[in-house]
């Protein structure tokens, strides 16, 4: 059988069918060739109306309505499809008050290449959506089903972009591997199923078209046979009319089948293309999965403005104070800087945080189950503050004429540092102590205790200059200071750096203990030091007025007062060779085993067992007593 237009159609369809798994350029080539086939059939069936001009078509009217509408512009039913397809499309609202308005329940913009038939979804390198205007408003408002928007999306009058939503605004610049991989798997599953279904439908449709083409070619052959003999044609007019009618009736069916086949095969080709693209993307994602957590993805969000404000407010401009109102920042690294281009700090730059409670935490939760709070919360990491001047205050202020003024120290304020190790260091670059440390408070305590309140651990304070003081604003000493421990060491010694033990007295070291009244070894008559030792190569006790040493409630006493030295006791003994320089007066009896005198004078009598010179009644012993000038007092009570 000779070639016919129908066999050419069938051949073109078969070429398109064989290209559904090829690349995009080959598929589009076959689509272009098939367009002529569709035009041939449309010419035969005369279905629809086609208006074309190779130069230009202009529709001009004060008002133009395009759609499935009647003469009044009302839609027939509630449906209708309008497709405008071209390489460049332009909507222009001209003039000062020109406008372009788009209204629909769903408005979607996707920057893809839809292809000549509108079926493809090809992503190009220049894929973009660009909107440019003096005022841009994006507004999302709540409304009930079949409702009406109560607020119009109008500009605020200021140049800029305004985004508003009654519920949620999300700006997301992120990449994923797990979710992306899952999305690719889901899309692949859908696309493969689509390709399978379309392939089966294409096979069935092509079989139908092959049968229709064969039937129509038989009709053409019969028509040619009749036309071959003019006499036979004249006597079989009825048969010819029947063949012609049958051929015409078959053409619409052929066109519908052809249109369906082309649609199926172009959709199948697009499904195959999408499958290949998804498989390539899946491969790239799988290759990136191994290093996804460690390597940068390149996703970033940049917000730039001279002034920025973030606030938890409602639409009535009220600060939200409920428990859900918050601003959260979650990241692996957070930098807040005030640097110039040259890397130096901006003059007078500052970071200010004002809140009822401020918490800086490096707690590292070890949760037993993801999404639940139970688990261990282990403190990890570090907090570093580096500044020329660091100040922590609890002070109330007042503002007068725009100036801050200190009002008073905040009542019941406190400052706590709790740590296993606490170091306050003032070192130079070589490790030498330098600088000074000053602590001023009315009541000050430092301690290291276990959970039962027992003192434990160590406290090391090291600085070139250290001052512990309790002073008022006029530098007048006030309050109390206590050092309490089982062993108390106050030393001025050099330390062995390797062992930490005393190396020796610090050369030129001094220790000064000074107070208006000093109490050593006693707080009250019930609390006395068991033993007091004072040892030195040289020791001196200097009193400007009176110095006393008392024992046993004043029964024994050594007193230095007014340039005189006095001893008191029930019995006084001198051992060794003793020399008394100056006049010595005894006011009671003196007994000596042997007396050697350069000169001896007896004013009233002199008596000996061997000689006698006169007689005198011995005087009674002296009743003179040494009275204590100093009183043993209790130390002030601890506040």
Coordinates of C-alpha atoms in Angstrom, one line a residue:
X1 CA 0.0 0.0 0.0
X2 CA 1.3 3.4 -1.0
X3 CA 2.2 6.0 1.7
X4 CA -0.7 8.2 2.8
X5 CA -1.0 11.2 5.1
X6 CA -2.2 8.8 7.8
X7 CA 0.9 6.6 7.5
X8 CA 3.0 9.8 7.8
X9 CA 1.1 10.7 10.9
X10 CA 1.7 7.3 12.4
X11 CA 5.4 7.5 11.6
X12 CA 5.7 10.9 13.3
X13 CA 3.9 9.6 16.4
X14 CA 6.2 6.6 16.5
X15 CA 9.3 8.9 16.3
X16 CA 7.9 10.9 19.2
X17 CA 7.2 7.8 21.2
X18 CA 10.8 6.6 20.7
X19 CA 12.2 9.9 21.9
X20 CA 10.4 10.1 25.3
X21 CA 13.6 8.9 27.1
X22 CA 16.0 11.1 25.2
X23 CA 17.4 14.5 26.3
X24 CA 15.3 17.7 26.3
X25 CA 16.6 19.0 22.9
X26 CA 15.6 15.8 21.1
X27 CA 12.2 15.8 22.7
X28 CA 11.6 19.4 21.7
X29 CA 12.7 18.6 18.1
X30 CA 10.1 15.8 17.8
X31 CA 7.4 18.1 19.4
X32 CA 8.1 20.7 16.7
X33 CA 7.7 18.1 13.9
X34 CA 4.5 16.8 15.4
X35 CA 2.9 20.3 15.4
X36 CA 2.5 20.0 11.6
X37 CA 0.7 16.7 12.0
X38 CA -1.8 18.4 14.3
X39 CA -2.2 21.3 11.9
X40 CA -3.0 18.8 9.0
X41 CA -5.7 17.1 11.0
X42 CA -7.2 20.4 12.3
X43 CA -7.5 21.6 8.7
X44 CA -9.4 18.4 7.8
X45 CA -11.8 18.4 10.8
X46 CA -12.2 22.2 10.8
X47 CA -12.6 22.2 14.6
X48 CA -12.3 25.5 16.5
X49 CA -11.3 28.8 15.1
X50 CA -7.7 29.8 14.4
X51 CA -6.7 33.4 13.8
X52 CA -3.1 34.2 12.8
X53 CA -1.2 37.0 11.3
X54 CA 2.5 36.9 10.6
X55 CA 2.9 40.6 11.5
X56 CA 0.6 41.8 14.3
X57 CA -2.8 41.4 15.8
X58 CA -4.2 44.3 17.9
X59 CA -7.4 44.2 20.0
X60 CA -8.5 47.7 20.7
X61 CA -11.4 48.9 22.9
X62 CA -12.0 51.0 26.0
X63 CA -12.7 47.7 27.8
X64 CA -11.5 44.2 26.8
X65 CA -12.8 41.0 28.4
X66 CA -11.2 37.7 27.3
X67 CA -12.6 34.4 28.6
X68 CA -15.4 31.9 28.4
X69 CA -18.0 34.6 28.7
X70 CA -21.3 35.7 27.2
X71 CA -21.9 39.1 25.6
X72 CA -22.3 40.7 29.0
X73 CA -18.9 39.5 30.1
X74 CA -20.3 36.9 32.5
X75 CA -18.6 33.5 32.7
X76 CA -20.5 30.5 31.2
X77 CA -20.9 28.3 34.2
X78 CA -17.9 28.7 36.6
X79 CA -15.1 27.5 34.4
X80 CA -12.9 28.4 31.6
X81 CA -9.2 28.3 30.8
X82 CA -7.1 31.1 29.3
X83 CA -3.5 30.4 28.3
X84 CA -1.2 33.1 27.1
X85 CA 2.1 31.5 25.8
X86 CA 5.0 33.4 24.3
X87 CA 8.7 34.0 24.8
X88 CA 8.1 37.5 26.2
X89 CA 4.9 38.6 27.9
X90 CA 4.2 42.1 29.1
X91 CA 1.4 43.6 31.2
X92 CA 1.6 47.4 31.3
X93 CA -0.6 49.7 33.3
X94 CA 0.2 53.1 31.7
X95 CA -0.1 56.6 33.2
X96 CA 0.1 58.2 36.6
X97 CA -2.7 56.0 37.9
X98 CA -2.1 53.0 35.7
X99 CA -2.4 49.6 37.5
X100 CA -2.3 45.9 37.0
X101 CA -4.6 43.9 39.2
X102 CA -4.6 40.1 39.6
X103 CA -7.3 38.4 41.6
X104 CA -7.9 34.7 42.2
X105 CA -8.3 32.2 45.1
X106 CA -4.8 31.0 44.3
X107 CA -2.1 33.0 42.6
X108 CA 1.2 31.2 41.9
X109 CA 4.4 32.3 40.3
X110 CA 7.1 29.8 39.4
X111 CA 10.2 30.8 37.6
X112 CA 10.5 27.7 35.2
X113 CA 10.5 27.1 31.5
X114 CA 7.1 25.5 30.7
X115 CA 8.2 24.5 27.2
X116 CA 6.3 25.2 23.9
X117 CA 3.4 23.1 25.1
X118 CA 3.3 24.3 28.7
X119 CA 3.9 20.8 30.1
X120 CA 7.5 21.0 31.0
X121 CA 9.0 22.4 34.2
X122 CA 12.6 23.1 33.3
X123 CA 14.7 25.1 35.8
X124 CA 17.1 27.5 34.1
X125 CA 20.2 29.2 35.5
X126 CA 18.5 32.6 35.2
X127 CA 15.4 31.4 37.0
X128 CA 14.2 34.4 39.1
X129 CA 11.2 36.4 40.2
X130 CA 11.9 40.2 40.3
X131 CA 9.6 42.8 41.8
X132 CA 10.6 46.5 41.8
X133 CA 8.6 49.4 43.1
X134 CA 8.8 52.4 45.5
X135 CA 6.3 50.7 47.8
X136 CA 5.9 46.9 48.1
X137 CA 3.3 45.5 50.5
X138 CA 2.9 41.8 51.3
X139 CA 0.0 41.3 53.6
X140 CA -1.6 38.2 55.0
X141 CA -4.9 38.6 56.9
X142 CA -7.3 36.1 58.5
X143 CA -10.8 35.8 57.2
X144 CA -13.6 33.2 57.6
X145 CA -14.6 30.6 54.9
X146 CA -16.5 32.4 52.2
X147 CA -15.6 35.6 54.1
X148 CA -14.2 39.0 53.2
X149 CA -10.9 40.7 54.0
X150 CA -11.7 43.5 56.5
X151 CA -8.3 45.3 56.0
X152 CA -7.1 46.4 52.6
X153 CA -3.4 45.9 51.7
X154 CA -2.4 49.5 51.1
X155 CA 1.0 51.2 51.3
X156 CA 2.0 53.1 54.4
X157 CA 3.1 56.1 52.3
X158 CA 6.8 55.5 53.2
X159 CA 9.2 54.1 50.6
X160 CA 10.1 50.5 51.4
X161 CA 8.9 47.0 51.7
X162 CA 6.2 46.1 54.3
X163 CA 5.4 42.5 55.2
X164 CA 2.6 41.7 57.5
X165 CA 0.8 38.6 58.7
X166 CA -1.8 38.0 61.3
X167 CA -0.2 34.7 62.3
X168 CA 3.2 33.8 60.8
X169 CA 6.0 35.2 58.7
X170 CA 8.8 32.8 57.9
X171 CA 12.1 33.7 56.1
X172 CA 14.1 30.5 55.6
X173 CA 17.5 30.4 54.0
X174 CA 18.7 26.8 54.7
X175 CA 19.8 23.6 53.0
X176 CA 19.1 20.1 54.2
X177 CA 20.1 16.6 53.3
X178 CA 17.7 14.4 55.3
X179 CA 14.5 16.3 54.5
X180 CA 15.8 17.0 50.9
X181 CA 16.6 13.3 50.4
X182 CA 13.1 12.4 51.7
X183 CA 11.5 14.9 49.4
X184 CA 13.4 13.6 46.4
X185 CA 12.5 10.0 47.3
X186 CA 8.8 11.0 47.5
X187 CA 8.9 12.9 44.2
X188 CA 10.8 10.0 42.5
X189 CA 8.2 7.6 43.7
X190 CA 5.4 9.8 42.2
X191 CA 7.3 10.4 38.9
X192 CA 8.1 6.8 38.4
X193 CA 4.4 5.8 39.0
X194 CA 3.4 8.6 36.5
X195 CA 5.8 7.4 33.9
X196 CA 4.6 3.8 34.3
X197 CA 1.0 4.8 34.0
X198 CA 1.6 7.1 31.0
X199 CA 3.7 4.4 29.3
X200 CA 0.8 1.9 29.5
X201 CA -1.7 4.5 28.3
X202 CA 0.6 5.5 25.5
X203 CA 0.9 1.8 24.4
X204 CA -2.9 1.4 24.4
X205 CA -3.5 4.7 22.6
X206 CA -0.9 3.9 19.9
X207 CA -2.6 0.6 19.3
X208 CA -5.9 2.4 18.8
X209 CA -4.4 4.9 16.5
X210 CA -2.7 2.2 14.4
X211 CA -6.1 0.5 13.9
X212 CA -7.7 3.8 13.0
X213 CA -5.0 4.6 10.5
X214 CA -5.3 1.2 8.9
X215 CA -9.1 1.7 8.6
X216 CA -8.8 5.1 7.0
X217 CA -6.2 3.9 4.6
X218 CA -8.6 1.1 3.5
X219 CA -11.2 3.9 2.9
X220 CA -8.7 5.8 0.8
X221 CA -7.9 2.7 -1.2
X222 CA -11.6 2.1 -1.9
X223 CA -12.0 5.7 -2.9
X224 CA -9.1 5.4 -5.3
X225 CA -10.5 2.2 -6.7
X226 CA -13.8 3.8 -7.5
X227 CA -12.2 6.9 -9.0
X228 CA -10.1 4.6 -11.2
X229 CA -13.1 3.7 -13.4
X230 CA -15.3 6.7 -14.4
X231 CA -18.2 4.4 -15.4
X232 CA -18.0 2.5 -12.2
X233 CA -17.9 5.7 -10.3
X234 CA -21.0 6.9 -12.1
X235 CA -23.0 3.9 -11.1
X236 CA -21.7 3.8 -7.5
X237 CA -22.4 7.4 -6.4
X238 CA -24.1 6.1 -3.4
X239 CA -21.1 4.0 -2.4
X240 CA -18.8 7.0 -2.9
X241 CA -21.0 9.2 -0.7
X242 CA -21.0 6.6 2.0
X243 CA -17.2 6.4 1.9
X244 CA -16.8 10.1 2.0
X245 CA -19.1 10.4 5.0
X246 CA -17.3 7.6 6.8
X247 CA -14.0 9.2 6.2
X248 CA -15.2 12.6 7.5
X249 CA -16.7 11.0 10.5
X250 CA -13.5 9.1 11.2
X251 CA -11.3 12.3 11.1
X252 CA -12.5 13.8 14.5
X253 CA -11.9 10.5 16.2
X254 CA -8.5 10.3 14.6
X255 CA -7.7 13.9 15.8
X256 CA -8.9 13.1 19.4
X257 CA -6.8 10.0 19.4
X258 CA -3.8 11.9 18.0
X259 CA -4.2 14.8 20.5
X260 CA -4.4 12.3 23.3
X261 CA -1.3 10.4 22.1
X262 CA 0.7 13.5 21.8
X263 CA -0.4 14.7 25.3
X264 CA 0.5 11.3 26.8
X265 CA 3.9 11.1 25.1
X266 CA 4.9 14.7 25.9
X267 CA 3.9 14.1 29.6
X268 CA 5.7 10.8 29.5
X269 CA 8.8 12.5 28.2
X270 CA 8.6 15.2 30.9
X271 CA 8.1 12.5 33.6
X272 CA 11.3 10.7 32.3
X273 CA 13.2 14.0 32.3
X274 CA 12.1 14.8 35.8
X275 CA 13.1 11.3 36.9
X276 CA 16.6 11.7 35.5
X277 CA 16.9 15.2 37.1
X278 CA 15.8 13.9 40.5
X279 CA 18.2 10.9 40.4
X280 CA 21.1 13.2 39.6
X281 CA 20.0 15.5 42.5
X282 CA 19.7 12.5 44.8
X283 CA 23.3 11.4 43.9
X284 CA 24.6 14.9 44.7
X285 CA 22.7 14.9 48.1
X286 CA 24.0 11.5 49.0
X287 CA 27.6 12.6 48.2
X288 CA 27.1 15.7 50.4
X289 CA 25.6 13.8 53.3
X290 CA 28.9 12.6 54.8
X291 CA 30.3 16.1 55.1
X292 CA 27.1 18.1 55.5
X293 CA 27.5 18.8 59.2
X294 CA 31.1 19.9 59.0
X295 CA 31.2 21.9 55.8
X296 CA 29.5 25.1 55.0
X297 CA 26.5 24.9 52.7
X298 CA 26.6 28.5 51.5
X299 CA 23.1 29.2 52.6
X300 CA 22.9 32.7 54.2
X301 CA 20.5 35.4 55.2
X302 CA 21.6 39.0 55.1
X303 CA 19.7 41.8 56.9
X304 CA 21.2 45.3 56.4
X305 CA 19.8 48.6 57.8
X306 CA 20.9 51.7 59.6
X307 CA 18.4 51.0 62.3
X308 CA 16.9 47.6 63.2
X309 CA 14.1 46.8 65.7
X310 CA 12.9 43.5 66.9
X311 CA 9.8 43.5 69.2
X312 CA 7.2 41.1 70.5
X313 CA 4.2 43.3 69.8
X314 CA 0.6 42.7 68.7
X315 CA -1.2 44.6 66.0
X316 CA -2.3 47.3 68.5
X317 CA 1.4 48.1 69.2
X318 CA 1.3 46.5 72.7
X319 CA 4.3 44.7 74.1
X320 CA 3.3 41.1 74.5
X321 CA 3.9 39.9 78.1
X322 CA 2.5 36.3 78.0
X323 CA 4.7 33.3 78.4
X324 CA 4.8 32.6 74.7
X325 CA 6.0 36.1 73.7
X326 CA 9.7 35.8 72.9
X327 CA 12.5 36.4 70.4
X328 CA 14.8 33.4 69.9
X329 CA 18.2 33.1 68.2
X330 CA 19.6 29.6 67.8
X331 CA 23.0 29.1 66.1
X332 CA 26.4 27.5 66.6
X333 CA 28.1 30.9 66.6
X334 CA 26.7 34.3 67.4
X335 CA 28.8 37.5 66.8
X336 CA 27.7 40.9 67.8
X337 CA 30.4 43.4 66.8
X338 CA 30.8 47.2 66.4
X339 CA 33.9 47.4 64.1
X340 CA 34.8 49.9 61.5
X341 CA 36.1 48.9 58.1
X342 CA 39.7 49.2 59.4
X343 CA 38.9 46.7 62.1
X344 CA 38.9 49.2 65.0
X345 CA 35.9 49.7 67.3
X346 CA 33.4 52.4 66.5
X347 CA 33.7 55.2 68.9
X348 CA 31.1 55.2 71.7
X349 CA 29.6 52.0 70.4
X350 CA 27.7 49.9 72.9
X351 CA 25.7 46.7 73.4
X352 CA 22.9 47.2 75.9
X353 CA 20.7 44.4 77.4
X354 CA 17.9 45.5 79.7
X355 CA 15.6 42.9 81.2
X356 CA 14.0 41.9 84.5
X357 CA 16.2 38.7 84.4
X358 CA 19.3 38.2 82.3
X359 CA 20.8 34.7 82.0
X360 CA 24.0 33.7 80.2
X361 CA 24.3 29.9 80.3
X362 CA 26.6 27.3 78.8
X363 CA 24.6 24.4 80.2
X364 CA 24.9 21.3 77.9
X365 CA 21.7 19.2 78.3
X366 CA 22.1 15.4 78.0
X367 CA 18.5 14.5 77.4
X368 CA 17.2 10.9 78.0
X369 CA 14.7 11.2 75.1
X370 CA 14.7 13.8 72.3
X371 CA 12.0 16.3 72.6
X372 CA 11.6 15.8 76.4
X373 CA 13.2 17.8 79.3
X374 CA 14.3 14.9 81.5
X375 CA 18.1 14.3 81.6
X376 CA 21.3 15.7 82.9
X377 CA 22.2 19.4 82.5
X378 CA 25.9 19.6 82.6
X379 CA 27.6 23.0 82.6
X380 CA 30.3 23.2 79.9
X381 CA 32.1 25.8 77.8
X382 CA 33.2 29.2 79.0
X383 CA 32.2 32.8 79.3
X384 CA 34.9 35.4 78.7
X385 CA 34.6 39.2 79.4
X386 CA 37.5 41.2 78.2
X387 CA 37.5 44.9 78.8
X388 CA 39.6 47.8 80.1
X389 CA 37.0 48.5 82.8
X390 CA 34.6 45.8 84.0
X391 CA 31.9 46.9 86.5
X392 CA 29.1 44.9 88.1
X393 CA 26.7 47.1 90.1
X394 CA 23.4 46.9 91.9
X395 CA 22.5 50.5 92.2
X396 CA 19.2 52.5 91.8
X397 CA 19.3 55.6 89.5
X398 CA 17.3 58.6 88.8
X399 CA 17.3 60.9 85.8
X400 CA 17.3 64.6 86.2
X401 CA 17.6 66.9 83.2
X402 CA 18.6 63.9 81.0
X403 CA 21.5 62.8 83.3
X404 CA 21.8 59.6 85.3
X405 CA 22.3 60.2 89.0
X406 CA 23.0 57.5 91.6
X407 CA 20.1 57.4 93.9
X408 CA 21.1 54.6 96.3
X409 CA 22.4 51.1 96.5
X410 CA 19.7 48.6 95.6
X411 CA 18.1 47.2 98.7
X412 CA 18.8 43.5 99.4
X413 CA 21.0 43.2 96.3
X414 CA 23.6 40.5 96.1
X415 CA 26.4 39.2 93.9
X416 CA 27.3 35.6 93.8
X417 CA 30.1 33.6 92.2
X418 CA 29.9 29.8 92.5
X419 CA 32.5 27.6 91.0
X420 CA 34.9 24.7 91.9
X421 CA 37.8 27.0 91.1
X422 CA 37.8 30.8 91.3
X423 CA 40.9 32.8 90.3
X424 CA 41.3 36.6 90.4
X425 CA 44.6 37.3 88.8
X426 CA 46.7 40.4 88.1
X427 CA 49.7 39.3 86.2
X428 CA 52.0 40.9 83.6
X429 CA 53.0 39.0 80.5
X430 CA 55.9 37.3 82.3
X431 CA 53.7 36.0 85.1
X432 CA 54.6 38.6 87.7
X433 CA 51.8 39.9 89.9
X434 CA 51.0 43.5 89.4
X435 CA 48.1 46.0 89.7
X436 CA 45.8 46.1 92.7
X437 CA 42.7 44.5 94.1
X438 CA 40.2 46.4 96.2
X439 CA 37.1 45.1 98.0
X440 CA 35.0 47.4 100.1
X441 CA 32.0 46.3 102.1
X442 CA 30.4 46.7 105.5
X443 CA 30.1 42.9 105.9
X444 CA 32.2 40.6 103.9
X445 CA 32.6 36.8 104.0
X446 CA 34.5 34.3 101.9
X447 CA 34.1 30.6 102.4
X448 CA 34.4 27.2 101.0
X449 CA 31.9 24.7 102.4
X450 CA 30.5 21.3 101.7
X451 CA 26.8 20.5 101.6
X452 CA 26.7 20.0 105.4
X453 CA 28.2 23.5 106.0
X454 CA 31.7 22.2 106.8
X455 CA 34.6 24.3 105.5
X456 CA 36.5 22.6 102.7
X457 CA 38.6 23.4 99.7
X458 CA 41.0 26.3 99.3
X459 CA 40.9 30.0 98.5
X460 CA 43.9 31.6 96.8
X461 CA 44.2 35.3 96.3
X462 CA 47.2 36.6 94.4
X463 CA 48.0 40.2 93.5
X464 CA 50.8 42.7 93.8
X465 CA 48.7 44.9 95.9
X466 CA 45.7 43.6 97.8
X467 CA 43.4 45.6 100.1
X468 CA 40.4 44.3 102.1
X469 CA 38.5 47.2 103.5
X470 CA 35.2 48.1 105.0
X471 CA 34.9 51.8 104.6
X472 CA 32.1 54.4 104.3
X473 CA 31.9 57.0 101.6
X474 CA 34.2 59.2 103.6
X475 CA 36.8 56.4 103.8
X476 CA 36.0 55.9 107.5
X477 CA 36.4 52.3 108.7
X478 CA 33.2 50.6 109.6
X479 CA 31.7 47.2 109.9
X480 CA 33.6 44.0 110.6
X481 CA 35.9 41.6 108.8
X482 CA 36.5 38.0 109.9
X483 CA 39.0 35.4 108.9
X484 CA 38.1 32.0 110.4
X485 CA 39.8 28.7 109.8
X486 CA 41.2 25.7 111.7
X487 CA 44.7 26.9 110.7
X488 CA 45.3 30.5 109.9
X489 CA 48.5 31.6 108.2
X490 CA 49.5 35.2 107.6
X491 CA 52.9 35.3 106.1
X492 CA 55.3 37.3 104.0
X493 CA 57.4 34.6 102.4
X494 CA 58.7 33.5 99.0
X495 CA 57.1 30.3 97.6
X496 CA 58.8 27.4 95.9
X497 CA 57.0 27.3 92.5
X498 CA 57.4 23.6 92.1
X499 CA 56.2 22.4 95.5
X500 CA 54.2 25.4 96.7
X501 CA 56.0 25.3 100.1
X502 CA 57.6 28.2 101.9
X503 CA 61.0 29.0 100.4
X504 CA 62.0 31.6 103.0
X505 CA 61.1 35.0 104.4
X506 CA 60.5 37.6 101.7
X507 CA 63.4 40.0 101.8
X508 CA 62.4 43.3 103.2
X509 CA 58.9 42.0 104.0
X510 CA 56.8 43.7 106.6
X511 CA 53.6 42.9 108.5
X512 CA 51.6 45.6 110.2
X513 CA 48.7 44.9 112.5
X514 CA 47.1 48.1 113.8
X515 CA 43.9 49.0 115.7
X516 CA 42.7 51.3 118.4
X517 CA 42.2 48.2 120.6
X518 CA 43.7 44.8 119.9
X519 CA 42.7 41.5 121.4
X520 CA 45.0 38.5 120.9
X521 CA 44.1 35.1 122.3
X522 CA 40.8 36.1 123.9
X523 CA 37.2 36.9 122.9
X524 CA 35.7 36.5 126.4
X525 CA 36.5 34.7 129.7
X526 CA 35.2 31.4 128.2
X527 CA 37.2 31.6 125.0
X528 CA 40.9 31.8 125.6
X529 CA 43.9 30.7 123.5
X530 CA 45.4 27.6 124.9
X531 CA 48.9 28.6 124.1
X532 CA 50.5 31.8 122.8
X533 CA 54.1 31.7 121.4
X534 CA 56.1 34.7 120.2
X535 CA 59.4 33.8 118.7
X536 CA 61.9 36.0 116.8
X537 CA 65.5 36.7 116.4
X538 CA 64.7 40.1 118.0
X539 CA 61.5 40.9 119.9
X540 CA 60.4 44.2 121.4
X541 CA 57.3 45.3 123.3
X542 CA 56.9 49.0 123.4
X543 CA 54.3 50.9 125.4
X544 CA 54.1 54.6 125.6
X545 CA 52.3 54.6 129.0
X546 CA 51.8 51.2 130.7
X547 CA 52.8 47.7 129.9
X548 CA 51.7 44.7 132.0
X549 CA 52.0 41.0 132.1
X550 CA 49.5 39.3 134.4
X551 CA 49.0 35.7 135.4
X552 CA 46.4 33.9 137.4
X553 CA 44.0 36.9 137.7
X554 CA 46.7 39.3 138.7
X555 CA 48.3 37.2 141.4
X556 CA 51.6 37.5 139.5
X557 CA 52.4 40.6 137.6
X558 CA 55.2 42.5 135.8
X559 CA 54.3 46.1 135.4
X560 CA 56.1 48.9 133.4
X561 CA 54.6 52.2 134.2
X562 CA 55.9 55.8 134.3
X563 CA 59.5 54.6 133.9
X564 CA 59.2 52.2 136.8
X565 CA 59.3 48.4 136.7
X566 CA 57.4 46.5 139.3
X567 CA 57.0 42.8 140.0
X568 CA 54.3 41.2 142.0
X569 CA 53.8 37.6 143.2
X570 CA 53.5 35.4 146.2
X571 CA 57.1 34.5 145.7
X572 CA 59.7 36.1 143.4
X573 CA 62.9 34.2 142.6
X574 CA 66.0 35.3 140.8
X575 CA 68.4 32.7 139.4
X576 CA 71.9 33.2 138.1
X577 CA 74.2 36.1 138.8
X578 CA 72.1 39.2 139.2
X579 CA 73.3 42.8 139.3
X580 CA 71.2 45.7 140.5
X581 CA 72.5 49.1 139.4
X582 CA 71.2 52.0 141.4
X583 CA 69.7 52.5 144.8
X584 CA 67.8 49.5 146.1
X585 CA 65.3 49.7 148.8
X586 CA 63.9 46.7 150.7
X587 CA 60.7 47.4 152.7
X588 CA 60.5 44.0 154.3
X589 CA 62.9 41.5 155.8
X590 CA 65.8 40.5 153.6
X591 CA 67.5 37.1 154.1
X592 CA 70.7 36.1 152.5
X593 CA 73.0 33.2 153.2
X594 CA 76.0 35.5 152.7
X595 CA 76.2 39.3 152.3
X596 CA 79.3 40.9 150.9
X597 CA 79.2 44.7 151.2
X598 CA 81.8 47.4 150.6
X599 CA 80.0 49.5 153.2
X600 CA 77.3 48.5 155.6
X601 CA 75.2 51.0 157.6
X602 CA 72.6 50.1 160.2
X603 CA 70.4 53.0 161.2
X604 CA 68.5 51.5 164.1
X605 CA 70.2 48.3 165.0
X606 CA 72.6 45.7 163.9
X607 CA 72.3 42.2 165.2
X608 CA 74.4 39.1 164.8
X609 CA 74.8 35.9 166.7
X610 CA 78.4 36.9 167.3
X611 CA 78.3 40.6 167.9
X612 CA 75.7 43.0 169.3
X613 CA 75.6 46.8 169.1
X614 CA 72.5 48.2 170.6
X615 CA 69.0 46.8 170.6
X616 CA 66.0 47.4 168.3
X617 CA 62.6 45.9 167.8
X618 CA 62.4 44.6 164.2
X619 CA 59.8 46.5 162.1
X620 CA 56.8 44.7 160.7
X621 CA 56.7 43.5 157.1
X622 CA 55.5 46.0 154.5
X623 CA 51.9 45.8 153.5
X624 CA 52.4 47.7 150.2
X625 CA 50.7 46.0 147.2
X626 CA 51.2 46.3 143.4
X627 CA 47.8 47.0 141.8
X628 CA 47.0 46.2 138.2
X629 CA 46.5 49.2 136.0
X630 CA 45.1 47.3 133.0
X631 CA 41.8 45.3 132.9
X632 CA 41.2 42.2 131.0
X633 CA 38.3 43.0 128.6
X634 CA 36.2 40.9 126.2
X635 CA 36.5 41.4 122.5
X636 CA 33.6 43.0 120.6
X637 CA 30.9 40.6 119.7
X638 CA 30.7 39.4 116.1
X639 CA 27.8 40.9 114.2

